[in-house]
XYZ file of C-alpha atoms in Angstrom:
686
model
C 37.712 -25.619 -128.576
C 35.273 -23.665 -126.824
C 34.415 -19.545 -126.793
C 32.851 -17.626 -124.276
C 32.523 -14.143 -123.161
C 33.907 -12.731 -119.663
C 33.581 -9.856 -118.801
C 33.089 -8.137 -122.115
C 35.979 -10.210 -123.592
C 35.666 -13.606 -125.894
C 38.124 -16.116 -124.387
C 38.779 -19.963 -126.313
C 39.431 -22.557 -123.766
C 39.811 -26.705 -123.758
C 36.421 -28.312 -124.194
C 35.599 -29.868 -120.659
C 36.820 -26.914 -118.704
C 34.724 -25.179 -116.126
C 33.512 -21.748 -116.121
C 36.205 -20.968 -113.077
C 39.191 -22.417 -115.319
C 37.839 -20.045 -118.213
C 37.527 -16.892 -115.895
C 41.376 -17.804 -114.847
C 42.409 -18.036 -118.074
C 40.757 -14.844 -118.684
C 43.120 -13.685 -115.935
C 40.287 -13.174 -113.239
C 40.391 -13.609 -109.559
C 37.402 -16.052 -108.614
C 37.306 -16.581 -104.476
C 36.941 -20.603 -103.767
C 37.293 -22.833 -100.834
C 36.203 -26.363 -101.921
C 37.540 -26.301 -105.618
C 41.208 -27.866 -105.838
C 42.017 -28.342 -109.238
C 43.393 -32.193 -108.165
C 40.341 -33.189 -106.498
C 37.038 -33.714 -108.364
C 34.430 -31.004 -107.836
C 32.149 -30.797 -104.912
C 30.314 -27.682 -105.721
C 29.693 -26.766 -101.855
C 31.127 -23.457 -100.269
C 29.637 -21.335 -103.152
C 32.092 -18.960 -103.049
C 32.885 -18.520 -106.677
C 29.647 -17.243 -107.503
C 29.543 -15.438 -110.882
C 26.773 -14.119 -113.166
C 25.610 -15.685 -116.371
C 23.320 -14.006 -118.736
C 20.277 -15.456 -118.794
C 20.260 -17.785 -115.621
C 17.751 -16.585 -112.865
C 20.477 -16.335 -109.996
C 24.544 -16.649 -109.421
C 25.962 -19.916 -110.433
C 28.300 -21.747 -108.893
C 31.619 -21.574 -111.718
C 33.598 -24.074 -110.468
C 30.819 -26.956 -110.777
C 29.586 -24.962 -114.560
C 30.697 -26.538 -117.640
C 32.030 -23.825 -119.881
C 30.070 -23.723 -123.340
C 29.903 -21.830 -126.771
C 28.373 -18.481 -126.660
C 28.102 -17.933 -122.594
C 28.210 -14.653 -121.266
C 29.651 -14.753 -117.879
C 29.986 -11.388 -115.373
C 32.476 -11.705 -112.311
C 32.457 -8.467 -111.315
C 28.813 -7.068 -110.923
C 27.171 -5.572 -108.131
C 24.959 -9.303 -107.731
C 27.682 -11.504 -107.458
C 29.396 -8.999 -105.188
C 26.733 -9.208 -102.772
C 26.088 -12.911 -103.553
C 29.916 -13.065 -102.367
C 29.545 -11.312 -98.949
C 26.516 -13.514 -98.290
C 28.238 -16.580 -98.211
C 31.288 -15.239 -96.154
C 28.617 -14.173 -93.670
C 26.878 -17.142 -94.083
C 30.559 -19.508 -93.376
C 31.519 -16.880 -90.298
C 28.451 -18.036 -88.612
C 30.048 -20.657 -86.506
C 33.752 -19.856 -87.215
C 35.256 -18.835 -83.921
C 37.344 -16.180 -85.404
C 40.765 -17.056 -83.571
C 42.949 -15.618 -85.709
C 45.536 -14.618 -83.503
C 45.923 -18.076 -81.499
C 45.528 -20.665 -84.926
C 48.401 -21.437 -86.631
C 47.118 -20.439 -90.209
C 47.288 -17.252 -89.178
C 48.762 -15.432 -91.761
C 48.417 -18.605 -94.189
C 44.801 -18.767 -94.436
C 42.343 -18.626 -97.188
C 39.224 -17.792 -94.891
C 41.240 -14.848 -93.994
C 42.186 -13.272 -96.909
C 38.987 -14.161 -98.761
C 37.219 -12.536 -95.619
C 39.258 -9.123 -96.280
C 38.657 -9.131 -100.014
C 35.696 -10.136 -100.480
C 33.232 -10.260 -97.116
C 31.911 -7.181 -95.213
C 33.174 -5.480 -91.918
C 30.381 -6.891 -89.857
C 27.849 -9.949 -89.648
C 23.934 -9.458 -88.827
C 23.980 -12.687 -87.165
C 24.664 -12.489 -83.067
C 23.354 -15.921 -82.119
C 25.806 -18.419 -79.956
C 28.075 -19.961 -82.379
C 27.975 -23.827 -81.924
C 31.009 -25.862 -81.196
C 32.451 -29.176 -82.375
C 34.381 -31.690 -80.002
C 37.984 -32.301 -81.984
C 38.799 -35.342 -83.013
C 41.902 -37.230 -82.849
C 42.936 -38.429 -85.772
C 46.994 -39.417 -84.916
C 50.143 -38.013 -83.928
C 50.514 -35.733 -87.240
C 47.084 -33.891 -87.369
C 46.111 -31.373 -84.999
C 42.041 -30.821 -85.344
C 40.078 -27.627 -84.184
C 36.725 -28.840 -85.613
C 34.876 -25.586 -84.735
C 36.357 -24.151 -87.491
C 35.608 -26.446 -89.894
C 33.450 -24.660 -92.972
C 33.065 -28.007 -94.629
C 34.378 -27.573 -97.984
C 35.429 -31.599 -97.837
C 39.019 -31.387 -99.385
C 40.133 -33.404 -96.838
C 37.639 -36.348 -97.701
C 37.957 -35.970 -101.414
C 41.652 -36.211 -100.434
C 41.748 -39.188 -98.192
C 39.577 -41.244 -100.828
C 40.942 -39.958 -103.998
C 44.651 -39.378 -103.734
C 45.726 -41.271 -100.600
C 43.218 -44.178 -100.853
C 42.387 -44.469 -97.456
C 38.661 -44.176 -97.069
C 38.283 -43.004 -93.503
C 37.366 -39.437 -93.623
C 33.897 -38.183 -93.968
C 30.884 -36.143 -93.172
C 28.397 -37.361 -90.561
C 25.156 -35.762 -89.870
C 23.338 -33.025 -92.049
C 22.565 -28.937 -91.818
C 24.036 -27.205 -89.113
C 25.132 -30.494 -86.809
C 27.118 -31.736 -90.264
C 30.547 -32.884 -88.707
C 33.908 -33.924 -90.567
C 35.803 -36.715 -88.690
C 37.185 -40.151 -89.269
C 33.540 -42.086 -88.348
C 35.489 -43.955 -86.059
C 37.745 -42.803 -83.660
C 41.106 -43.769 -84.904
C 44.599 -42.444 -86.454
C 44.658 -41.576 -90.281
C 46.743 -44.338 -91.813
C 48.014 -42.764 -94.483
C 51.970 -42.048 -95.537
C 50.347 -38.663 -97.423
C 47.677 -37.820 -94.585
C 50.022 -34.258 -93.706
C 48.869 -32.928 -97.427
C 45.300 -32.536 -96.092
C 47.038 -30.052 -93.781
C 48.111 -27.867 -96.876
C 44.597 -28.122 -98.452
C 42.767 -27.038 -95.283
C 41.709 -23.855 -96.173
C 40.825 -22.362 -92.701
C 43.100 -24.218 -89.945
C 40.888 -27.011 -88.642
C 43.407 -29.393 -89.674
C 46.509 -27.883 -88.683
C 50.189 -29.748 -87.890
C 50.104 -30.962 -84.528
C 54.024 -30.962 -83.883
C 54.242 -27.311 -85.345
C 51.666 -26.196 -83.236
C 52.140 -22.653 -81.218
C 56.091 -22.926 -82.445
C 56.070 -19.786 -84.911
C 54.741 -17.371 -87.087
C 55.000 -17.765 -91.249
C 56.646 -14.328 -91.108
C 59.097 -15.207 -88.708
C 60.713 -17.984 -90.674
C 63.356 -17.755 -93.195
C 62.140 -20.072 -96.875
C 64.878 -22.148 -98.691
C 63.429 -24.327 -101.522
C 64.992 -27.195 -101.820
C 64.646 -30.923 -102.361
C 64.004 -34.024 -100.396
C 66.292 -36.947 -99.060
C 64.592 -39.387 -97.410
C 63.860 -41.155 -100.234
C 64.535 -41.333 -104.110
C 61.885 -39.330 -105.334
C 63.368 -36.252 -105.085
C 60.326 -34.466 -104.004
C 60.835 -30.654 -104.180
C 60.142 -29.126 -101.029
C 60.929 -25.783 -98.734
C 62.344 -25.792 -95.593
C 61.317 -23.038 -93.171
C 63.900 -22.214 -90.398
C 64.578 -19.735 -87.393
C 67.924 -19.101 -86.484
C 69.964 -22.385 -86.660
C 66.629 -24.603 -86.155
C 64.367 -25.914 -89.026
C 60.871 -25.702 -87.928
C 58.567 -26.566 -90.726
C 59.062 -28.776 -94.514
C 56.213 -28.413 -96.880
C 56.160 -29.212 -100.256
C 56.835 -26.916 -103.362
C 55.298 -28.007 -107.034
C 56.802 -29.767 -109.411
C 54.449 -31.658 -111.570
C 57.017 -33.940 -113.075
C 57.998 -35.290 -109.823
C 55.703 -34.993 -106.442
C 53.275 -32.497 -107.831
C 52.123 -31.079 -104.840
C 51.948 -33.572 -102.515
C 54.854 -34.622 -99.743
C 55.014 -37.686 -97.694
C 54.796 -37.506 -94.194
C 57.872 -39.011 -93.494
C 59.506 -35.866 -95.383
C 57.032 -33.724 -94.419
C 57.275 -33.981 -90.207
C 60.963 -36.406 -89.845
C 62.528 -32.807 -89.542
C 62.628 -32.365 -85.427
C 65.495 -36.133 -85.937
C 67.649 -33.177 -87.486
C 68.203 -31.537 -83.791
C 68.240 -34.828 -81.936
C 71.133 -37.281 -81.266
C 73.494 -34.867 -83.772
C 77.180 -35.048 -84.264
C 78.490 -31.637 -83.556
C 82.125 -32.735 -83.004
C 84.697 -34.487 -84.032
C 85.671 -38.181 -81.982
C 88.448 -40.329 -81.535
C 88.371 -43.856 -79.814
C 90.776 -43.792 -76.966
C 91.573 -46.711 -74.476
C 88.169 -48.021 -76.196
C 86.077 -45.025 -75.429
C 85.220 -41.864 -77.673
C 86.559 -38.560 -76.672
C 86.061 -35.236 -77.852
C 89.040 -34.001 -80.108
C 89.607 -31.363 -82.175
C 89.562 -31.590 -85.921
C 93.437 -31.544 -86.315
C 93.698 -34.437 -83.563
C 90.868 -36.133 -85.642
C 92.595 -35.848 -88.814
C 96.333 -36.592 -87.262
C 94.630 -40.279 -86.042
C 93.460 -41.132 -89.328
C 96.837 -40.013 -91.025
C 98.779 -42.502 -88.110
C 96.204 -45.355 -89.341
C 96.855 -44.837 -93.128
C 100.762 -44.856 -92.797
C 101.987 -47.815 -94.458
C 98.668 -49.365 -95.866
C 98.362 -49.564 -99.553
C 95.331 -49.408 -101.388
C 93.833 -53.069 -101.425
C 93.542 -52.157 -97.462
C 91.521 -49.029 -97.722
C 87.638 -48.985 -98.359
C 84.501 -46.706 -98.498
C 81.086 -46.965 -98.390
C 78.580 -43.847 -99.009
C 75.251 -43.768 -97.532
C 71.885 -43.173 -98.480
C 72.135 -39.737 -98.315
C 74.936 -38.382 -99.842
C 75.150 -35.706 -102.026
C 77.246 -36.298 -105.161
C 79.746 -33.629 -104.573
C 80.874 -35.632 -101.077
C 80.726 -38.762 -103.371
C 82.656 -37.669 -106.181
C 85.359 -35.630 -103.409
C 85.630 -39.552 -101.516
C 86.194 -41.813 -105.141
C 88.887 -39.198 -106.075
C 90.234 -39.827 -102.376
C 90.249 -43.651 -102.986
C 91.765 -43.199 -106.627
C 94.483 -41.428 -105.124
C 95.027 -44.131 -102.390
C 95.053 -46.522 -105.146
C 92.039 -48.465 -103.721
C 89.138 -50.074 -105.968
C 86.986 -50.972 -102.789
C 84.126 -48.425 -103.250
C 80.699 -48.922 -103.089
C 77.637 -46.971 -102.797
C 74.952 -49.562 -102.661
C 75.141 -50.254 -99.024
C 72.435 -52.372 -99.101
C 73.878 -54.642 -101.425
C 71.454 -54.334 -104.373
C 73.086 -55.928 -107.486
C 72.552 -52.955 -109.732
C 74.915 -52.411 -112.703
C 76.669 -49.333 -113.174
C 77.756 -49.793 -116.564
C 74.141 -49.424 -118.307
C 71.772 -46.570 -117.197
C 69.067 -47.465 -118.392
C 69.279 -50.678 -115.986
C 69.167 -48.443 -112.966
C 67.153 -45.937 -113.579
C 63.301 -44.931 -113.129
C 63.338 -44.944 -117.438
C 59.479 -44.369 -118.004
C 59.488 -41.197 -115.422
C 57.342 -40.530 -112.545
C 54.985 -38.646 -114.713
C 55.136 -41.111 -117.333
C 53.246 -43.723 -115.420
C 50.296 -41.757 -116.008
C 50.256 -42.757 -119.731
C 50.583 -46.387 -118.945
C 47.970 -48.869 -119.522
C 49.554 -52.527 -117.549
C 51.969 -52.304 -114.693
C 53.889 -55.081 -112.959
C 55.404 -55.279 -109.659
C 58.194 -56.975 -108.890
C 59.538 -57.148 -105.537
C 58.318 -53.692 -104.140
C 55.851 -52.154 -101.689
C 55.818 -48.699 -103.206
C 53.420 -47.591 -100.579
C 55.940 -47.471 -98.032
C 59.002 -47.379 -100.965
C 58.227 -44.359 -102.513
C 54.535 -43.135 -101.212
C 54.419 -40.428 -103.938
C 55.080 -42.980 -106.742
C 52.510 -45.464 -105.764
C 50.255 -42.375 -105.564
C 50.782 -41.499 -109.115
C 49.888 -45.537 -109.552
C 46.856 -44.801 -108.078
C 46.017 -41.315 -110.021
C 46.442 -43.550 -113.262
C 44.210 -45.992 -112.316
C 41.523 -44.002 -111.166
C 41.261 -42.606 -114.904
C 40.601 -46.475 -115.456
C 41.733 -49.120 -118.106
C 45.092 -49.827 -116.190
C 45.668 -53.537 -114.885
C 48.601 -54.207 -112.648
C 50.068 -57.160 -111.931
C 52.331 -58.265 -108.134
C 55.187 -60.437 -107.927
C 56.118 -60.155 -104.172
C 54.321 -60.046 -100.713
C 50.654 -59.202 -100.745
C 49.968 -55.424 -98.851
C 47.288 -52.715 -99.705
C 48.362 -50.808 -102.293
C 45.276 -48.653 -102.419
C 44.253 -49.953 -105.615
C 43.042 -53.116 -106.956
C 45.786 -55.706 -108.139
C 46.334 -59.404 -109.724
C 48.652 -61.323 -107.623
C 50.749 -63.491 -110.034
C 52.991 -64.869 -106.734
C 55.351 -64.507 -103.926
C 58.862 -64.740 -105.443
C 61.396 -66.103 -108.374
C 59.912 -68.388 -109.533
C 56.509 -66.267 -110.825
C 58.842 -64.494 -112.760
C 60.373 -66.905 -114.160
C 57.393 -68.226 -115.430
C 56.247 -64.553 -116.812
C 59.540 -64.578 -118.537
C 58.672 -67.402 -120.174
C 55.047 -66.182 -121.371
C 53.842 -69.221 -119.264
C 51.326 -66.506 -117.754
C 48.084 -64.955 -118.598
C 49.533 -61.459 -117.486
C 52.226 -61.595 -119.810
C 49.304 -61.287 -122.408
C 48.183 -58.542 -120.672
C 51.603 -56.589 -121.094
C 51.919 -57.655 -124.667
C 48.662 -56.473 -125.359
C 48.797 -53.174 -123.452
C 50.038 -50.174 -125.709
C 52.519 -48.668 -122.931
C 53.331 -51.225 -120.657
C 56.126 -51.320 -117.645
C 57.150 -52.755 -115.283
C 58.986 -51.698 -111.683
C 61.335 -54.023 -109.632
C 62.074 -52.535 -106.334
C 65.083 -53.158 -103.633
C 62.996 -56.321 -102.019
C 64.355 -58.196 -105.744
C 67.679 -56.645 -105.974
C 69.268 -57.025 -102.779
C 69.530 -60.414 -102.612
C 72.275 -62.494 -103.230
C 70.530 -63.694 -106.871
C 69.809 -59.969 -107.410
C 71.820 -59.951 -110.845
C 69.454 -62.817 -111.834
C 66.757 -61.728 -111.252
C 67.445 -58.247 -112.877
C 68.218 -60.380 -115.785
C 64.529 -61.715 -115.817
C 63.024 -58.620 -115.421
C 64.909 -57.211 -118.652
C 63.424 -60.531 -120.565
C 60.216 -59.563 -119.484
C 60.228 -56.185 -120.519
C 61.950 -57.149 -123.802
C 59.246 -59.852 -124.061
C 56.393 -57.711 -124.237
C 57.470 -55.109 -125.647
C 58.236 -52.665 -123.290
C 61.056 -50.949 -124.833
C 60.407 -48.898 -128.219
C 60.838 -45.831 -129.417
C 59.648 -42.845 -127.413
C 58.774 -45.700 -124.684
C 60.965 -47.385 -122.045
C 59.124 -49.667 -119.644
C 61.737 -51.070 -117.484
C 61.813 -48.640 -114.137
C 63.859 -49.230 -110.855
C 62.281 -48.391 -107.798
C 65.466 -47.287 -105.627
C 64.504 -46.222 -101.823
C 68.149 -44.152 -101.138
C 68.413 -40.852 -102.494
C 72.471 -41.069 -103.155
C 71.874 -44.245 -105.117
C 71.912 -42.994 -109.073
C 74.244 -40.135 -107.960
C 76.329 -42.499 -106.896
C 76.190 -45.193 -109.712
C 76.175 -41.875 -112.348
C 79.305 -41.319 -110.725
C 80.799 -44.618 -111.090
C 81.492 -45.128 -106.972
C 81.232 -48.585 -107.371
C 83.978 -51.049 -107.203
C 87.224 -50.932 -109.515
C 89.089 -53.528 -111.320
C 89.287 -56.511 -108.444
C 87.311 -54.152 -105.944
C 84.985 -55.673 -103.630
C 81.270 -54.673 -103.236
C 79.787 -53.047 -99.771
C 79.244 -57.075 -98.700
C 82.746 -58.353 -99.270
C 84.175 -54.614 -97.753
C 82.335 -55.756 -94.439
C 83.635 -59.037 -95.233
C 87.079 -57.697 -95.502
C 86.945 -55.068 -91.969
C 85.762 -58.073 -89.875
C 88.447 -60.710 -90.731
C 90.971 -57.643 -90.802
C 92.020 -57.828 -94.684
C 90.301 -54.116 -95.015
C 92.500 -52.130 -92.488
C 91.116 -48.559 -93.044
C 87.222 -48.473 -93.417
C 85.703 -44.947 -94.341
C 82.125 -44.626 -93.907
C 80.294 -41.607 -95.744
C 77.085 -41.759 -93.849
C 76.440 -45.115 -94.215
C 74.355 -46.500 -91.589
C 72.707 -49.232 -93.097
C 75.572 -51.531 -92.745
C 75.768 -55.414 -91.664
C 79.082 -55.156 -89.553
C 79.629 -55.358 -85.758
C 82.581 -53.435 -84.817
C 86.110 -54.975 -86.211
C 88.912 -55.352 -83.953
C 91.565 -55.548 -87.044
C 89.977 -52.084 -88.779
C 90.345 -48.743 -88.183
C 86.729 -47.001 -89.131
C 86.339 -43.599 -89.986
C 82.676 -41.844 -90.179
C 81.913 -39.110 -91.263
C 78.093 -38.121 -90.919
C 75.694 -35.638 -88.713
C 73.964 -38.812 -86.490
C 74.895 -40.801 -83.678
C 73.676 -43.795 -85.629
C 74.893 -47.386 -86.369
C 77.830 -45.737 -88.253
C 79.185 -43.748 -85.729
C 78.924 -47.007 -83.008
C 81.602 -48.671 -85.263
C 83.718 -45.592 -85.631
C 87.592 -44.882 -84.187
C 87.052 -41.588 -85.401
C 84.099 -39.360 -86.005
C 84.043 -36.776 -88.289
C 80.729 -34.199 -87.986
C 79.248 -33.410 -91.082
C 75.901 -31.595 -92.370
C 72.586 -32.555 -92.842
C 70.896 -31.902 -96.209
C 68.970 -28.719 -94.943
C 72.455 -27.759 -93.795
C 74.479 -27.544 -97.141
C 74.887 -26.984 -100.945
C 74.655 -30.295 -102.868
C 73.181 -32.186 -106.076
C 70.836 -34.958 -105.645
C 69.599 -37.400 -108.209
C 66.278 -38.702 -108.243
C 65.199 -42.213 -108.860
C 64.343 -40.714 -112.637
C 68.116 -39.580 -112.886
C 66.872 -36.210 -112.529
C 69.939 -34.386 -111.060
C 68.284 -31.507 -108.993
C 70.147 -28.754 -106.705
C 69.754 -28.864 -102.514
C 70.643 -25.661 -100.670
C 71.078 -25.103 -97.383
C 68.533 -23.830 -95.009
C 70.887 -22.946 -92.000
C 74.377 -23.606 -90.966
C 75.733 -27.053 -89.716
C 75.758 -27.431 -85.849
C 78.894 -26.481 -83.918
C 81.975 -28.114 -85.583
C 80.444 -29.535 -88.191
C 80.886 -28.879 -91.863
C 80.003 -29.664 -95.471
C 80.734 -33.275 -96.300
C 83.097 -32.336 -99.411
C 85.216 -29.598 -97.522
C 85.677 -32.281 -94.943
C 87.487 -34.600 -97.069
C 89.134 -32.168 -99.185
C 90.873 -30.664 -95.436
C 92.041 -34.700 -94.970
C 93.025 -35.409 -98.065
C 95.457 -32.225 -97.489
C 96.319 -33.797 -94.344
C 97.135 -37.214 -95.365
C 99.281 -35.948 -98.540
C 97.404 -36.509 -101.403
C 95.381 -32.889 -101.615
C 92.490 -33.034 -104.057
C 92.255 -31.135 -107.115
C 89.932 -28.492 -105.986
C 89.767 -25.884 -103.299
C 85.906 -24.258 -104.436
C 82.581 -25.865 -104.661
C 82.666 -24.576 -108.546
C 85.851 -27.103 -109.238
C 84.035 -29.662 -107.518
C 81.061 -29.271 -109.438
C 83.074 -29.502 -112.505
C 85.413 -32.361 -111.831
C 81.824 -34.318 -110.724
C 80.266 -33.478 -114.446
C 83.355 -34.980 -115.720
C 83.096 -37.671 -113.919
C 79.189 -38.227 -114.581
C 78.090 -35.619 -117.679
C 74.475 -36.754 -116.610
C 74.865 -34.604 -114.320
C 75.156 -31.240 -116.019
C 71.682 -30.285 -116.601
C 70.027 -29.560 -113.672
C 66.293 -30.416 -113.223
C 66.389 -32.573 -116.574
C 66.990 -36.188 -117.504
C 69.360 -37.454 -119.988
C 68.606 -40.319 -122.290
C 69.858 -43.740 -121.278
C 70.250 -46.178 -123.953
C 69.370 -49.370 -123.712
C 71.778 -52.459 -123.322
C 72.425 -55.849 -121.944
C 72.456 -55.982 -118.091
C 72.144 -58.533 -114.850
C 73.459 -61.812 -115.126
C 72.163 -65.284 -116.533
C 71.519 -68.141 -114.116
C 68.935 -69.364 -111.913
C 67.046 -67.841 -108.548
C 66.568 -68.709 -105.448
C 63.100 -69.804 -104.375
C 62.687 -67.676 -101.623
C 60.045 -65.078 -101.599
C 60.790 -61.711 -102.669
C 60.288 -59.271 -99.339
C 60.322 -55.824 -98.824
C 63.786 -53.827 -97.882
C 61.594 -51.310 -95.637
C 60.270 -53.079 -92.166
C 59.049 -49.352 -91.206
C 58.105 -46.843 -93.012
C 58.751 -43.949 -90.406
C 62.109 -45.227 -89.654
C 64.056 -45.818 -92.309
C 67.467 -43.767 -91.614
C 69.780 -41.789 -88.813
C 67.312 -38.537 -88.906
C 63.477 -40.734 -89.131
C 65.032 -42.632 -86.401
C 66.169 -39.531 -84.353
C 62.982 -38.181 -84.622
C 60.338 -38.650 -82.070
C 57.454 -37.874 -84.479
C 58.658 -40.788 -86.712
C 58.873 -42.694 -83.193
C 55.130 -41.996 -82.483
C 54.431 -42.877 -85.787
C 55.371 -45.699 -85.800
C 53.754 -46.825 -82.373
C 50.655 -45.812 -83.623
C 50.670 -47.268 -87.115
C 53.210 -49.672 -88.091
C 53.390 -51.620 -84.394
C 49.802 -51.341 -83.724
C 48.800 -52.869 -87.124
C 51.511 -55.777 -85.954
C 49.554 -55.922 -82.909
C 46.252 -56.352 -84.760
C 47.421 -59.113 -87.222
C 49.032 -61.370 -84.274
C 46.044 -60.948 -82.651
C 44.123 -62.439 -85.210
């Protein structure tokens, strides 16, 4: 431990701490712009100057290691004068356009100029102007405001892994940009907006929309992937205007993927805000009573074997509990939450969790990726792997398509044969895994949604057991989900019962007429044309693929419009909260199902959200501890047998367009055109 004196008080800090960290530990406020505790130290803004005994001039506390015996003063006249001088220099060229700056009210420069700056400036020369850069559809640049803290450069290089941001020229001619005028091709680029302390980088979709004090904030969780990122939703009235990350070190740290941050405009486009009933081949607006009557009439005379239900990728646990209970009351064993056809074993919880946990990636020293592109499927998981790789000592092997993951890896093969060889110990990377202290593997939906997914799962388990991935205090077997509802649905048992059909068989039965009534709870990613002999009920919030199949549409609430429980890929249950009211006649999903159950003569046994949640925990005890991960015992899972020779392929063809919300988003459509379509054209041109 290191002991030093700060403003007359002794303090002990961890070895390797900086003077700034020691000052913060002592309760002192140290102003700074360039320093960020998740980025490398730059030491270039000089705002954090403090006085050190026997030093001829103030020191930059962010770059000075703390040492035994140091005497530091943070509140002397010399420190005050030095900080005022630094602030005066920083404002030489700053345009002082706070009244029109989107950062106004949330600006570090604004706050620190008030707290540490002078009320006047001695500079009256003309300010320099810097041409704004076009860095894509997400980030608005006003580079005259830039103070060259270089946070954006360090984030792009260190966290995002795209070396596209940098500085050109020197001195007062220095400019931050992308060298060659191009969009920043990272799935995490929006985090540079949060990092920018002065408003030089702001949100392009949010530009001139609202001020921070006009917004009502709600802390909730993201559902556009399975990571379960903690977010803050800012709304004005009934409209969501901004989504930003919340700090959660074990899940998303303080970062957020661009899809989760910018797709919010899709919440107000192509929305379902009233009931519809198909009459004479066309969907017509209807009342709730008319819609329920149509469903009740379709259910008359049907036995349970002719009724089925599918849950979509963003369904909350409360809604899935209510739908599962309703299907049970109707005697139907045909229900599934795996609309992509993933061959996951609901009887063994360890077989479908990210057992290592997201934070646990930082402890691994060897990682095997099987049929997954984590950069698109779970950007923040990929960022954790990169973070671990930057520390050194990590080896990564990939079985599947070769893509840029932002870190180097050994490509072991394209498909199942490489996995089979590895399971038998016939590949050199098997020795790497065996020699590692904490090895782990990540198997993705690209490997598990195939017809031989159960066999792939068994081979992955064999690799985990053969290489010592499962031991006391460490489970290196991980499944990377792409759907926020998947783990919760598996925990709740929203899977086929005895003699029940899975998702593919349900769709086949609907097409053939064996299934007479199909209930889609926000299920839009299914391979099904509109069936002629099956009555389809779609409950959801967007007029997407599922709504086009429907005979009756029931408008549900989007994830920002309801209270609900979601379980992320680690198995961590989290609560989401409504940031705005549902649009029009839309209602919370569980309330719709409760009302429908009464109309068809099988009323569910709960009337309040608390009663429903008690039933939910009864079905899945692991959901009782909010924010925690229930331990999952290891066991047998998967199916014996040969695997197909076809190579693994990523289940996501376009990172920006993966669900009804993102497909309705104009911002995500622009991103898809700028990044995905442009990259495909470039590859086609050779």
